[in-house]
Tab-separated table of C-alpha atoms and ligand atoms in Angstrom:
chain	number	residue	atom	x	y	z
A	1	MET	CA	0.000	0.000	0.000
A	2	ARG	CA	1.164	3.540	-0.752
A	3	VAL	CA	1.060	5.820	2.274
A	4	PHE	CA	1.436	9.586	2.296
A	5	SER	CA	2.816	12.245	4.626
A	6	THR	CA	0.593	14.688	6.520
A	7	ARG	CA	2.863	17.431	5.140
A	8	GLY	CA	2.380	16.489	1.506
A	9	GLY	CA	5.824	15.027	0.695
A	10	SER	CA	6.235	12.072	-1.641
A	11	GLU	CA	4.362	8.807	-1.147
A	12	VAL	CA	6.201	5.674	-0.059
A	13	THR	CA	5.257	2.038	0.449
A	14	LEU	CA	4.037	0.959	3.866
A	15	SER	CA	7.258	-1.041	4.386
A	16	GLN	CA	9.353	2.049	3.655
A	17	ALA	CA	7.230	4.071	6.072
A	18	ILE	CA	7.721	1.433	8.772
A	19	SER	CA	11.503	1.575	8.250
A	20	LEU	CA	11.606	5.373	8.204
A	21	GLY	CA	9.314	6.169	11.158
A	22	LEU	CA	8.936	9.896	10.514
A	23	ALA	CA	8.552	11.171	6.918
A	24	PRO	CA	11.559	13.104	5.539
A	25	ASP	CA	9.377	16.253	5.296
A	26	GLY	CA	8.810	16.069	9.070
A	27	GLY	CA	5.228	14.806	8.658
A	28	LEU	CA	3.555	11.628	9.846
A	29	TYR	CA	2.708	8.817	7.458
A	30	MET	CA	-0.976	8.127	6.850
A	31	PRO	CA	-2.727	5.241	5.150
A	32	PRO	CA	-5.345	6.224	2.532
A	33	VAL	CA	-8.982	5.976	3.610
A	34	MET	CA	-9.795	2.285	3.729
A	35	PRO	CA	-12.775	0.649	2.087
A	36	ALA	CA	-14.939	-0.948	4.787
A	37	HIS	CA	-13.799	-4.481	5.561
A	38	VAL	CA	-16.305	-7.282	5.328
A	39	GLY	CA	-14.419	-10.071	7.087
A	40	PRO	CA	-14.792	-13.012	7.630
A	41	TRP	CA	-13.578	-12.051	11.072
A	42	GLY	CA	-13.230	-15.327	12.940
A	43	ASP	CA	-13.389	-15.062	16.704
A	44	GLU	CA	-9.777	-14.706	17.871
A	45	LEU	CA	-7.573	-11.649	18.252
A	46	ARG	CA	-4.871	-12.990	15.927
A	47	THR	CA	-7.247	-14.064	13.152
A	48	ARG	CA	-8.953	-10.703	13.316
A	49	ALA	CA	-5.617	-8.886	13.263
A	50	VAL	CA	-4.581	-10.664	10.066
A	51	THR	CA	-7.950	-10.010	8.373
A	52	LEU	CA	-7.823	-6.347	9.308
A	53	LEU	CA	-4.188	-5.715	8.358
A	54	ARG	CA	-4.007	-7.775	5.168
A	55	PRO	CA	-5.255	-4.995	2.822
A	56	PHE	CA	-2.674	-2.582	4.279
A	57	PHE	CA	0.112	-5.029	3.454
A	58	ALA	CA	-1.104	-5.881	-0.081
A	59	ASP	CA	1.797	-5.647	-2.605
A	60	GLU	CA	4.293	-5.191	0.241
A	61	PRO	CA	7.452	-7.272	0.724
A	62	LEU	CA	6.018	-8.161	4.153
A	63	ALA	CA	2.682	-9.453	2.792
A	64	ALA	CA	3.727	-13.112	2.754
A	65	ASP	CA	5.011	-12.825	6.330
A	66	LEU	CA	2.006	-11.053	7.832
A	67	ASP	CA	0.594	-14.196	9.406
A	68	THR	CA	3.921	-15.075	11.027
A	69	ILE	CA	4.489	-11.479	12.141
A	70	ILE	CA	1.146	-11.489	13.966
A	71	GLN	CA	1.796	-14.918	15.527
A	72	GLU	CA	5.222	-13.721	16.677
A	73	ALA	CA	4.044	-10.345	17.989
A	74	PHE	CA	0.651	-11.164	19.525
A	75	THR	CA	1.625	-13.989	21.873
A	76	PHE	CA	-0.949	-12.835	24.429
A	77	ASP	CA	-4.620	-11.919	24.318
A	78	ALA	CA	-6.608	-8.686	24.694
A	79	PRO	CA	-9.726	-9.857	26.526
A	80	THR	CA	-12.639	-7.623	27.445
A	81	ARG	CA	-13.695	-8.266	31.028
A	82	TRP	CA	-17.353	-7.377	31.566
A	83	ILE	CA	-17.677	-5.686	34.952
A	84	ALA	CA	-21.364	-4.904	34.372
A	85	GLU	CA	-23.851	-5.969	31.712
A	86	ASP	CA	-23.062	-2.910	29.574
A	87	THR	CA	-19.532	-2.017	30.787
A	88	GLY	CA	-16.262	-3.686	29.845
A	89	LEU	CA	-12.575	-3.248	30.577
A	90	LEU	CA	-10.429	-4.015	27.531
A	91	GLU	CA	-7.371	-5.541	29.215
A	92	LEU	CA	-4.377	-4.504	27.132
A	93	PHE	CA	-1.772	-5.388	29.755
A	94	HIS	CA	-1.181	-9.123	29.292
A	95	GLY	CA	2.055	-8.680	27.346
A	96	PRO	CA	5.617	-9.043	28.706
A	97	THR	CA	5.867	-5.458	30.011
A	98	ALA	CA	2.258	-5.184	31.228
A	99	ALA	CA	1.092	-2.206	29.127
A	100	PHE	CA	-0.668	-1.894	25.751
A	101	LYS	CA	2.544	-0.727	24.092
A	102	ASP	CA	3.690	-4.356	23.845
A	103	PHE	CA	1.306	-4.871	20.897
A	104	GLY	CA	2.765	-2.073	18.760
A	105	ALA	CA	6.399	-2.495	19.821
A	106	ARG	CA	6.427	-6.235	19.141
A	107	PHE	CA	4.714	-5.829	15.762
A	108	LEU	CA	7.203	-3.104	14.795
A	109	ALA	CA	10.181	-5.244	15.871
A	110	ALA	CA	8.883	-8.230	13.906
A	111	CYS	CA	8.529	-6.015	10.788
A	112	LEU	CA	11.870	-4.227	11.150
A	113	SER	CA	13.850	-7.411	11.651
A	114	ARG	CA	12.445	-8.694	8.330
A	115	LEU	CA	13.187	-5.397	6.556
A	116	GLN	CA	16.718	-5.158	7.980
A	117	GLN	CA	19.623	-5.571	5.537
A	118	PRO	CA	21.723	-8.594	6.530
A	119	GLY	CA	24.929	-7.747	8.379
A	120	ARG	CA	23.770	-4.299	9.455
A	121	VAL	CA	23.354	-3.208	13.055
A	122	THR	CA	20.638	-0.640	13.707
A	123	THR	CA	20.475	1.397	16.890
A	124	VAL	CA	16.911	1.938	18.083
A	125	LEU	CA	16.923	5.172	20.071
A	126	VAL	CA	13.879	5.875	22.200
A	127	ALA	CA	12.818	8.427	24.797
A	128	THR	CA	10.271	7.158	27.302
A	129	SER	CA	8.046	8.613	29.977
A	130	GLY	CA	7.697	5.097	31.379
A	131	ASP	CA	6.072	2.345	29.330
A	132	THR	CA	7.338	2.777	25.759
A	133	GLY	CA	10.959	2.100	26.671
A	134	ALA	CA	10.266	-1.234	28.324
A	135	ALA	CA	7.973	-2.401	25.515
A	136	VAL	CA	10.556	-1.486	22.860
A	137	ALA	CA	13.433	-2.991	24.883
A	138	SER	CA	11.512	-6.221	25.391
A	139	ALA	CA	10.515	-6.407	21.717
A	140	PHE	CA	14.119	-6.014	20.472
A	141	HIS	CA	15.885	-7.804	23.350
A	142	ARG	CA	18.458	-10.255	21.931
A	143	ARG	CA	17.289	-9.630	18.352
A	144	ALA	CA	20.270	-9.969	15.984
A	145	GLY	CA	21.069	-6.768	14.081
A	146	PHE	CA	19.614	-4.390	16.685
A	147	ARG	CA	20.629	-2.582	19.813
A	148	VAL	CA	18.356	-0.394	21.879
A	149	ILE	CA	19.208	2.795	23.786
A	150	ILE	CA	16.492	4.013	26.156
A	151	LEU	CA	16.455	7.503	27.692
A	152	TYR	CA	14.205	8.099	30.664
A	153	PRO	CA	13.856	10.987	33.122
A	154	ASP	CA	15.608	9.948	36.335
A	155	GLY	CA	13.239	9.861	39.307
A	156	ARG	CA	10.123	10.554	37.213
A	157	VAL	CA	9.050	7.027	36.367
A	158	SER	CA	7.554	4.582	38.878
A	159	PRO	CA	10.128	2.443	40.774
A	160	ARG	CA	8.944	-0.683	38.974
A	161	GLN	CA	9.043	1.053	35.594
A	162	ALA	CA	12.646	2.081	36.325
A	163	HIS	CA	13.556	-1.457	37.328
A	164	GLN	CA	11.989	-2.843	34.164
A	165	LEU	CA	13.924	-0.408	31.970
A	166	GLY	CA	17.266	-1.398	33.484
A	167	ALA	CA	16.631	-5.131	33.705
A	168	PHE	CA	17.129	-6.234	30.087
A	169	GLY	CA	20.889	-5.891	29.556
A	170	ASP	CA	22.511	-7.630	26.517
A	171	ASN	CA	21.747	-5.379	23.510
A	172	VAL	CA	19.675	-2.935	25.604
A	173	THR	CA	21.199	0.099	27.376
A	174	ALA	CA	19.149	2.228	29.783
A	175	LEU	CA	20.226	5.840	30.324
A	176	ARG	CA	18.700	7.767	33.207
A	177	VAL	CA	18.736	11.400	32.218
A	178	ASN	CA	19.147	14.191	34.732
A	179	GLY	CA	16.103	16.052	33.400
A	180	THR	CA	12.483	15.735	32.282
A	181	PHE	CA	10.820	13.612	29.609
A	182	ASP	CA	10.868	16.671	27.341
A	183	ASP	CA	14.680	16.749	27.758
A	184	CYS	CA	14.857	13.068	26.758
A	185	GLN	CA	12.756	13.724	23.669
A	186	ARG	CA	14.844	16.753	22.756
A	187	LEU	CA	18.042	14.670	22.984
A	188	VAL	CA	16.616	11.951	20.765
A	189	LYS	CA	15.517	14.531	18.190
A	190	ALA	CA	18.953	16.205	18.324
A	191	ALA	CA	20.673	12.856	17.737
A	192	PHE	CA	18.469	12.128	14.711
A	193	SER	CA	19.104	15.601	13.243
A	194	ASP	CA	22.877	15.194	13.676
A	195	ARG	CA	23.602	13.612	10.282
A	196	ALA	CA	27.018	12.258	11.199
A	197	LEU	CA	25.809	10.664	14.417
A	198	SER	CA	22.646	9.341	12.825
A	199	ALA	CA	24.512	7.721	9.900
A	200	GLN	CA	27.372	6.369	12.012
A	201	HIS	CA	25.027	4.448	14.288
A	202	ALA	CA	22.220	3.714	11.785
A	203	LEU	CA	19.746	5.290	14.166
A	204	ALA	CA	16.141	4.116	13.967
A	205	SER	CA	13.172	5.413	15.886
A	206	ALA	CA	10.482	3.317	17.541
A	207	ASN	CA	8.278	6.009	18.969
A	208	SER	CA	4.531	6.040	18.712
A	209	ILE	CA	4.411	8.019	15.471
A	210	SER	CA	5.555	4.905	13.571
A	211	LEU	CA	2.842	3.305	11.421
A	212	GLY	CA	4.395	0.007	12.494
A	213	ARG	CA	3.087	0.676	16.002
A	214	LEU	CA	-0.127	2.453	15.086
A	215	LEU	CA	-1.687	-0.050	12.666
A	216	PRO	CA	-1.489	-3.210	14.823
A	217	GLN	CA	-3.255	-1.356	17.643
A	218	MET	CA	-6.418	-1.347	15.522
A	219	ALA	CA	-6.617	-5.110	16.003
A	220	TYR	CA	-7.739	-5.105	19.636
A	221	TYR	CA	-10.476	-2.571	18.923
A	222	ALA	CA	-11.705	-4.837	16.135
A	223	HIS	CA	-11.560	-7.782	18.514
A	224	ALA	CA	-13.330	-6.006	21.381
A	225	SER	CA	-16.084	-4.458	19.253
A	226	LEU	CA	-16.828	-7.671	17.338
A	227	SER	CA	-16.860	-9.656	20.583
A	228	ALA	CA	-19.346	-7.215	22.137
A	229	VAL	CA	-21.630	-7.577	19.127
A	230	THR	CA	-21.336	-11.381	19.280
A	231	ARG	CA	-22.474	-11.189	22.905
A	232	GLY	CA	-25.649	-9.574	21.622
A	233	GLN	CA	-24.730	-6.005	22.510
A	234	GLY	CA	-24.879	-3.069	20.151
A	235	ALA	CA	-21.760	-1.463	18.703
A	236	PRO	CA	-19.758	-0.410	21.783
A	237	SER	CA	-18.294	3.017	22.493
A	238	PHE	CA	-14.730	3.321	23.819
A	239	VAL	CA	-13.127	5.544	26.445
A	240	ILE	CA	-9.366	5.618	25.858
A	241	PRO	CA	-6.736	6.945	28.306
A	242	THR	CA	-4.699	9.217	26.059
A	243	GLY	CA	-1.258	10.828	25.937
A	244	ASN	CA	0.298	11.001	22.460
A	245	LEU	CA	-3.004	9.865	20.935
A	246	GLY	CA	-1.545	6.758	19.273
A	247	ASN	CA	-3.887	4.290	20.918
A	248	ALA	CA	-7.037	6.347	20.353
A	249	PHE	CA	-6.128	7.182	16.763
A	250	ALA	CA	-5.883	3.446	16.078
A	251	CYS	CA	-9.451	3.108	17.378
A	252	LEU	CA	-10.619	5.840	14.975
A	253	LEU	CA	-8.914	4.028	12.080
A	254	ALA	CA	-10.578	0.758	13.114
A	255	LYS	CA	-13.924	2.532	13.039
A	256	GLU	CA	-13.099	3.911	9.591
A	257	CYS	CA	-12.422	0.323	8.483
A	258	GLY	CA	-16.069	-0.438	9.219
A	259	LEU	CA	-15.758	-2.078	12.628
A	260	PRO	CA	-18.868	-1.753	14.828
A	261	ILE	CA	-17.625	1.129	16.995
A	262	ASP	CA	-19.939	3.885	18.195
A	263	ARG	CA	-18.389	6.807	20.102
A	264	VAL	CA	-14.695	7.374	20.860
A	265	VAL	CA	-13.930	9.413	23.980
A	266	LEU	CA	-10.428	10.539	24.993
A	267	ALA	CA	-9.522	10.646	28.682
A	268	THR	CA	-6.391	12.603	29.600
A	269	ASN	CA	-4.793	13.513	32.908
A	270	ALA	CA	-4.215	17.149	33.933
A	271	ASN	CA	-2.293	17.657	30.685
A	272	ARG	CA	-5.583	18.881	29.234
A	273	VAL	CA	-4.445	20.109	25.808
A	274	LEU	CA	-6.660	17.603	23.949
A	275	ALA	CA	-9.779	18.301	25.990
A	276	ASP	CA	-9.335	22.025	25.344
A	277	PHE	CA	-8.661	21.397	21.664
A	278	VAL	CA	-11.836	19.353	21.183
A	279	ALA	CA	-13.883	21.909	23.145
A	280	THR	CA	-12.579	25.056	21.452
A	281	GLY	CA	-11.103	23.888	18.130
A	282	ARG	CA	-7.863	25.670	19.049
A	283	TYR	CA	-4.769	23.510	19.443
A	284	GLU	CA	-2.403	24.996	22.001
A	285	PRO	CA	0.469	22.667	22.943
A	286	LYS	CA	2.035	23.251	26.373
A	287	SER	CA	4.960	21.836	28.315
A	288	SER	CA	3.949	18.681	30.105
A	289	ILE	CA	3.260	18.529	33.824
A	290	ALA	CA	3.978	15.503	36.012
A	291	THR	CA	0.911	13.516	37.118
A	292	LEU	CA	0.145	10.110	38.654
A	293	ALA	CA	-0.645	8.768	35.164
A	294	ASN	CA	2.909	9.410	33.970
A	295	ALA	CA	2.705	7.620	30.616
A	296	MET	CA	0.157	10.273	29.610
A	297	ASP	CA	2.222	13.298	30.675
A	298	VAL	CA	2.251	14.817	27.210
A	299	GLY	CA	1.816	18.503	26.463
A	300	ALA	CA	2.111	18.312	22.677
A	301	PRO	CA	0.551	15.023	21.534
A	302	SER	CA	2.372	13.997	18.352
A	303	ASN	CA	-0.595	12.268	16.714
A	304	VAL	CA	-2.680	15.461	16.747
A	305	GLU	CA	-1.119	16.097	13.352
A	306	ARG	CA	-2.745	12.896	12.085
A	307	LEU	CA	-6.062	13.668	13.784
A	308	ARG	CA	-6.387	17.132	12.249
A	309	HIS	CA	-5.318	15.881	8.843
A	310	ARG	CA	-7.817	13.046	8.705
A	311	PHE	CA	-10.684	14.668	10.610
A	312	PRO	CA	-10.597	18.457	10.176
A	313	ASP	CA	-13.841	18.687	12.184
A	314	VAL	CA	-12.369	16.987	15.237
A	315	ALA	CA	-15.351	17.427	17.558
A	316	LYS	CA	-17.487	15.372	15.139
A	317	VAL	CA	-15.374	12.236	15.642
A	318	VAL	CA	-14.199	12.402	19.265
A	319	SER	CA	-15.035	13.936	22.602
A	320	ALA	CA	-12.496	14.439	25.365
A	321	ASP	CA	-12.263	15.181	29.065
A	322	TRP	CA	-9.445	15.371	31.598
A	323	VAL	CA	-8.950	14.136	35.168
A	324	ASP	CA	-6.799	15.652	37.933
A	325	ASP	CA	-4.580	13.656	40.316
A	326	GLU	CA	-6.944	13.948	43.245
A	327	THR	CA	-9.763	12.412	41.203
A	328	ILE	CA	-7.405	9.695	39.903
A	329	ARG	CA	-6.701	8.769	43.542
A	330	ALA	CA	-10.382	8.763	44.478
A	331	THR	CA	-11.272	6.661	41.425
A	332	ILE	CA	-8.615	4.029	42.200
A	333	LYS	CA	-9.746	3.962	45.817
A	334	HIS	CA	-13.461	3.531	45.118
A	335	SER	CA	-13.361	1.350	41.996
A	336	SER	CA	-14.732	-2.195	42.211
A	337	GLU	CA	-11.675	-3.300	40.176
A	338	ILE	CA	-7.971	-2.747	40.852
A	339	ILE	CA	-6.949	-0.268	38.138
A	340	CYS	CA	-3.800	1.656	37.211
A	341	PRO	CA	-3.761	5.497	37.302
A	342	HIS	CA	-4.163	5.727	33.483
A	343	THR	CA	-7.126	3.385	33.409
A	344	ALA	CA	-8.593	5.385	36.313
A	345	CYS	CA	-8.786	8.444	34.025
A	346	GLY	CA	-10.842	6.366	31.600
A	347	VAL	CA	-13.125	4.977	34.300
A	348	GLU	CA	-13.800	8.465	35.669
A	349	VAL	CA	-14.506	9.939	32.230
A	350	LEU	CA	-16.955	7.092	31.541
A	351	ARG	CA	-18.708	7.889	34.835
A	352	ARG	CA	-19.126	11.509	33.701
A	353	VAL	CA	-20.264	10.563	30.184
A	354	ARG	CA	-22.907	8.262	31.651
A	355	ALA	CA	-23.943	10.907	34.189
A	356	ALA	CA	-24.505	13.214	31.214
A	357	GLY	CA	-26.973	10.684	29.794
A	358	ALA	CA	-24.963	8.457	27.431
A	359	LYS	CA	-26.610	5.075	26.812
A	360	GLY	CA	-25.407	1.800	25.333
A	361	THR	CA	-22.402	-0.441	25.761
A	362	TRP	CA	-19.129	1.159	26.852
A	363	ILE	CA	-15.626	-0.261	27.035
A	364	VAL	CA	-12.721	1.429	28.841
A	365	ALA	CA	-9.241	0.606	27.518
A	366	ALA	CA	-7.228	-0.650	30.532
A	367	THR	CA	-3.823	0.444	29.277
A	368	ALA	CA	-1.468	-0.884	31.998
A	369	HIS	CA	-1.504	-3.462	34.766
A	370	PRO	CA	-1.948	-1.858	38.193
A	371	ALA	CA	1.027	-3.830	39.559
A	372	LYS	CA	3.317	-1.553	37.537
A	373	PHE	CA	2.123	1.319	39.725
A	374	ASP	CA	2.000	-0.489	43.066
A	375	SER	CA	3.563	2.485	44.864
A	376	ILE	CA	0.505	4.577	43.942
A	377	VAL	CA	-2.241	1.953	43.957
A	378	GLU	CA	-1.459	-0.134	47.063
A	379	PRO	CA	-1.630	2.672	49.645
A	380	LEU	CA	-4.982	3.731	48.181
A	381	ILE	CA	-6.653	0.330	48.206
A	382	GLY	CA	-4.877	-0.887	51.352
A	383	ARG	CA	-3.810	-4.277	50.011
A	384	PRO	CA	-1.107	-5.684	47.730
A	385	VAL	CA	-1.684	-5.865	43.966
A	386	PRO	CA	-0.928	-9.353	42.617
A	387	VAL	CA	2.007	-9.202	40.181
A	388	PRO	CA	1.513	-10.971	36.809
A	389	PRO	CA	4.195	-13.641	36.093
A	390	ALA	CA	5.901	-11.834	33.165
A	391	LEU	CA	6.329	-8.670	35.234
A	392	ALA	CA	7.520	-10.662	38.264
A	393	GLU	CA	10.150	-12.318	36.074
A	394	ILE	CA	11.550	-8.955	34.887
A	395	LEU	CA	11.483	-7.537	38.413
A	396	SER	CA	13.474	-10.515	39.717
A	397	ARG	CA	16.439	-9.672	37.450
A	398	PRO	CA	19.128	-7.183	38.521
A	399	ALA	CA	18.794	-3.736	36.928
A	400	HIS	CA	21.312	-1.146	35.809
A	401	ALA	CA	20.939	2.311	34.265
A	402	THR	CA	23.734	4.771	33.433
A	403	PRO	CA	23.222	8.362	34.613
A	404	ILE	CA	23.796	11.069	31.982
A	405	GLU	CA	23.431	14.844	31.787
A	406	PRO	CA	20.817	16.122	29.309
A	407	THR	CA	23.275	17.071	26.547
A	408	LEU	CA	23.894	15.664	23.066
A	409	GLU	CA	27.612	15.234	23.927
A	410	ALA	CA	26.718	12.967	26.837
A	411	LEU	CA	24.363	10.924	24.644
A	412	ALA	CA	26.906	10.711	21.799
A	413	ALA	CA	29.502	9.345	24.233
A	414	GLN	CA	27.091	6.558	25.189
A	415	LEU	CA	26.348	5.701	21.567
A	416	SER	CA	29.912	4.814	20.649
B	1	PLP	C1	1.444	5.229	26.566
B	1	PLP	C2	0.350	5.031	27.538
B	1	PLP	C3	-0.855	5.746	27.435
B	1	PLP	C4	-1.072	6.785	26.371
B	1	PLP	O1	-1.162	6.214	25.090
B	1	PLP	P1	-1.017	7.152	23.793
B	1	PLP	O2	-1.021	6.213	22.644
B	1	PLP	O3	0.291	7.873	23.940
B	1	PLP	O4	-2.172	8.069	23.800
B	1	PLP	C5	-1.860	5.474	28.333
B	1	PLP	N1	-1.688	4.574	29.326
B	1	PLP	C6	-0.555	3.865	29.458
B	1	PLP	C7	-0.436	2.905	30.565
B	1	PLP	C8	0.505	4.060	28.573
B	1	PLP	O5	1.638	3.361	28.714
């Protein structure tokens, strides 16, 4: 499939876009508007993923491998747990690093390792506010032809997130940066713009603007919506905890592909740029502020560029609301389920949407396992959160991260 850049530069194939990440004109790659899919859909996540993604990979070098890529990447399920007759939690945290980013990162890694030229070593450079780094590290861990360098803001990720980031070793290096997430992102951008550095180390990006992460995320919305309909419920609406808007944009694309999806509602933390944008039509990026839902601490969501390009009348396709830390705490404390701080934003926004009169079936995307945020959740609910086996395994390994100052020189020294 030919994909195009939001900034109008030349079209490339989907495989090229997956290799490149960002378009050379600085834009984000977009697939053309898809004809509605007709199925057959089967009843499993993986079958549905292949059916949904096959047209995107038509005429691509990866087409013949799509089945294997999905089998390799989606080694865990995305079940919807019904907590009331008309309310579900879409559990996206059953992967190795216990957050939804495992789906996209593992799909991207499976694609890139097939597109990689033999004998080359690519350096995947990634800035993380918490969950991306671990998902990318896990997806590329011990993969021949790749090394991974993760930058995270020292002291601003949860203790378990920090442990996870430093626990891989081998071809994965964790750098704890004396600064904020914005500093980490700035360093990564500076490294990519430094031609000599970028060429010398064959730098590749794995951040959430990559189509290789965005497209596979449609699969669990297809799975959840079709499963709700099979249960005899109408097309469900989704509330999606949102930071960079990658997860929610995938839901909008799934809806565009004809999946039975009703409303899409964004739930952010106190970084309320998206809620203000949807309410006023004015997009005013800000610097991010630290909240309990740290993976959503984003002041300038990168996928807004895709949203505005595809849906100029944004308020027609999404609504949005934001939740402060105090309400996140209260929601975790009073919820019937044990939920992470990000999922709590979704649960609270659903409560408000329902209070405002919304009817029908609603599903909240549960984006991370609460055990990743035990230091926040346990004091609120007054009991320990059971740790899933994959997370327990990572936490049992020793961890190491190298401290660096937030300068390109310091990063360059770590690259060589
Ligand atoms: C990354 C992340 C989000 C935000 O997802 P976006 O695609 O950036 O909107 C929400 N919750 C958790 C747990 C995350 O890791």
